[in-house]
Amino acid sequence: EEQVTLQQLAAKMSLKATDVLMKLLSMGMTGVNINSTLDADTAKILASEFGWTVEDVAVSEEQSLTAATEVSGESEEGSEARPAIVTVMGHVDHGKTSLLDRIRKASVADGEAGGITQHIGAYRVETPRGTVAFLDTPGHEAFTAMRARGASVTDIVILVVAADDGVMPQTREAISHAQAGKVPIVVAVNKIDKPAADAEKIMRDLSSLGLQPEEWGGETQFVHVSAKTGQGIDRLLESVQLVAEIQELKANPKKRASGTVIEALLDRGRGPVARIMVQDGTLRTGDVLLAGSAWGKVRALTDEMGRSVAEAGPSTPVEVLGLNEVPSAGDPVHSVKDGKTAEEIAETRRKKAKTLIPQDSRVSLEALTRNLQ
Ligand code: GDP
Ligand code: MG
């Protein structure tokens, strides 16, 4: 009773099942057909793409989870401002990786003398206006996979557009992802150092896609940057902070931790390794953690500098050891009261995951398109 097939969902919205399926595939979901069973999170996201709202159908699991994550005496009073979590998106070769590298180097330069950041999927940057957290897995797959799983980790999207190129398919895709997730966009007009750079053209093109520059009376900040020379990076971070301040992002560090898996892998020596963005509460070593259908007691926490830490508060990325299996990117993470509850919820989720995708009915987008013609 907590699941629905794609066909049933389409019927409730008075839509053709194939249209709903096309949407689901365009969101990056694979191996689904109109008879596939959707979990509550997927159904919710999918319905919202068509302007519908799905009531929380997975009540039983959510209730046990709520009970398991409660802390006595907890209240909203502990809410504090938290750093923004930012994702960089844009067309291939427009400079996403270069920009992230440049931002990270700029932050490492002061303080962490010669410090080598290790890759944990995200990192924090200190700016004059405060801390910003960056997801450093640029690209649409991660974002889409997370959204398809109901995770919303990003507060702000930096849309990178190469000034010597222009609006490309993945630029449009990034815009529609951000808009569907109601995530504000800051435009980084990159490669401004190049002689062929034409920032005006980028502004015109993006205006016609609904991103009006502030200087033209719109609401979107456009910052001219060069990931190569470093020009404009400070201004870009400032613009991100301005947008973050408007959002008034809050979290309660006194709560049990909750967040999202950014990436995970199996390390031969250390076992399952999960890189997590803590979004609310504080995660500590010794906590019992539930991540999708994985669970375990947190054995060690490591920050993006490779240092062992005892705890991680809101908007902090950490690497976690101690889970019994490798979770997936986008899996929700919760610190829960005890191992027994964690194991029970993990088991329920594992069973559910099995019913989500019938193995024998995989369909490729190509095959589907052929069938529709
Ligand atoms: P991604 O595919 O979006 O991650 O793009 P990359 O960061 O890999 O950059 C693609 C190419 O553009 C690389 O050869 C970079 O050196 C180059 N590039 C990136 N940013 C700039 C820039 O600001 N100026 C110049 N001239 N080249 C850049
Ligand atoms: Mg790249």
Short mmCIF file of N, CA, C and O in Angstrom, two decimals, residues 1-17 20 43 47 50-55 57:
data_model
loop_
_atom_site.label_atom_id
_atom_site.label_comp_id
_atom_site.label_asym_id
_atom_site.label_seq_id
_atom_site.Cartn_x
_atom_site.Cartn_y
_atom_site.Cartn_z
N GLU A 1 0.82 -1.21 0.00
CA GLU A 1 0.00 0.00 0.00
C GLU A 1 0.85 1.25 0.00
O GLU A 1 0.36 2.35 -0.19
N GLU A 2 2.18 1.08 0.15
CA GLU A 2 3.00 2.28 0.15
C GLU A 2 3.70 2.48 -1.20
O GLU A 2 4.62 3.23 -1.30
N GLN A 3 3.25 1.69 -2.20
CA GLN A 3 3.86 1.84 -3.51
C GLN A 3 2.80 1.96 -4.58
O GLN A 3 1.64 1.65 -4.35
N VAL A 4 3.23 2.41 -5.75
CA VAL A 4 2.28 2.63 -6.83
C VAL A 4 3.01 2.30 -8.14
O VAL A 4 4.23 2.48 -8.24
N THR A 5 2.28 1.76 -9.11
CA THR A 5 2.96 1.52 -10.39
C THR A 5 2.94 2.81 -11.21
O THR A 5 2.12 3.70 -10.96
N LEU A 6 3.83 2.87 -12.17
CA LEU A 6 3.92 4.05 -13.02
C LEU A 6 2.58 4.29 -13.72
O LEU A 6 2.10 5.41 -13.81
N GLN A 7 1.96 3.19 -14.17
CA GLN A 7 0.68 3.29 -14.87
C GLN A 7 -0.41 3.88 -13.96
O GLN A 7 -1.19 4.73 -14.37
N GLN A 8 -0.43 3.39 -12.71
CA GLN A 8 -1.42 3.91 -11.76
C GLN A 8 -1.22 5.40 -11.50
O GLN A 8 -2.17 6.18 -11.45
N LEU A 9 0.06 5.77 -11.36
CA LEU A 9 0.38 7.16 -11.10
C LEU A 9 -0.07 8.04 -12.27
O LEU A 9 -0.69 9.09 -12.09
N ALA A 10 0.20 7.56 -13.49
CA ALA A 10 -0.17 8.30 -14.70
C ALA A 10 -1.69 8.47 -14.75
O ALA A 10 -2.20 9.56 -15.04
N ALA A 11 -2.41 7.37 -14.44
CA ALA A 11 -3.87 7.42 -14.49
C ALA A 11 -4.41 8.45 -13.50
O ALA A 11 -5.34 9.19 -13.80
N LYS A 12 -3.79 8.51 -12.31
CA LYS A 12 -4.25 9.47 -11.30
C LYS A 12 -4.06 10.91 -11.77
O LYS A 12 -4.79 11.80 -11.36
N MET A 13 -3.05 11.11 -12.62
CA MET A 13 -2.78 12.46 -13.11
C MET A 13 -3.45 12.70 -14.46
O MET A 13 -3.25 13.73 -15.09
N SER A 14 -4.25 11.70 -14.92
CA SER A 14 -4.89 11.75 -16.24
C SER A 14 -3.88 11.99 -17.35
O SER A 14 -4.09 12.82 -18.24
N LEU A 15 -2.76 11.29 -17.27
CA LEU A 15 -1.72 11.42 -18.30
C LEU A 15 -1.47 10.07 -18.94
O LEU A 15 -1.82 9.03 -18.38
N LYS A 16 -0.86 10.11 -20.13
CA LYS A 16 -0.49 8.86 -20.78
C LYS A 16 0.70 8.26 -20.06
O LYS A 16 1.66 8.97 -19.75
N ALA A 17 0.65 6.98 -19.82
CA ALA A 17 1.74 6.32 -19.10
C ALA A 17 3.07 6.49 -19.80
O ALA A 17 4.11 6.67 -19.16
N VAL A 20 4.66 9.80 -18.94
CA VAL A 20 5.21 9.78 -17.59
C VAL A 20 6.52 8.98 -17.59
O VAL A 20 7.51 9.37 -16.97
N ALA A 43 7.83 8.61 -6.88
CA ALA A 43 6.48 9.02 -7.27
C ALA A 43 6.27 10.50 -7.00
O ALA A 43 5.70 11.23 -7.82
N ALA A 47 5.65 13.16 -9.93
CA ALA A 47 4.39 13.88 -9.94
C ALA A 47 4.63 15.39 -9.93
O ALA A 47 3.93 16.15 -10.61
N PHE A 50 5.05 17.12 -13.09
CA PHE A 50 3.82 17.42 -13.83
C PHE A 50 2.90 18.35 -13.04
O PHE A 50 1.74 18.52 -13.36
N GLY A 51 3.45 18.91 -11.97
CA GLY A 51 2.68 19.88 -11.20
C GLY A 51 1.73 19.27 -10.18
O GLY A 51 0.81 19.93 -9.71
N TRP A 52 1.95 18.00 -9.82
CA TRP A 52 1.10 17.35 -8.84
C TRP A 52 1.85 17.13 -7.53
O TRP A 52 3.06 17.12 -7.49
N THR A 53 1.12 16.93 -6.47
CA THR A 53 1.73 16.63 -5.18
C THR A 53 1.27 15.26 -4.72
O THR A 53 0.08 14.96 -4.79
N VAL A 54 2.18 14.43 -4.27
CA VAL A 54 1.82 13.11 -3.76
C VAL A 54 1.92 13.15 -2.23
O VAL A 54 2.91 13.60 -1.69
N GLU A 55 0.87 12.72 -1.59
CA GLU A 55 0.89 12.65 -0.14
C GLU A 55 1.86 11.57 0.28
O GLU A 55 2.09 10.60 -0.46
N VAL A 57 3.07 8.45 1.20
CA VAL A 57 2.43 7.15 1.27
C VAL A 57 3.21 6.16 2.13
O VAL A 57 2.65 5.23 2.68
#
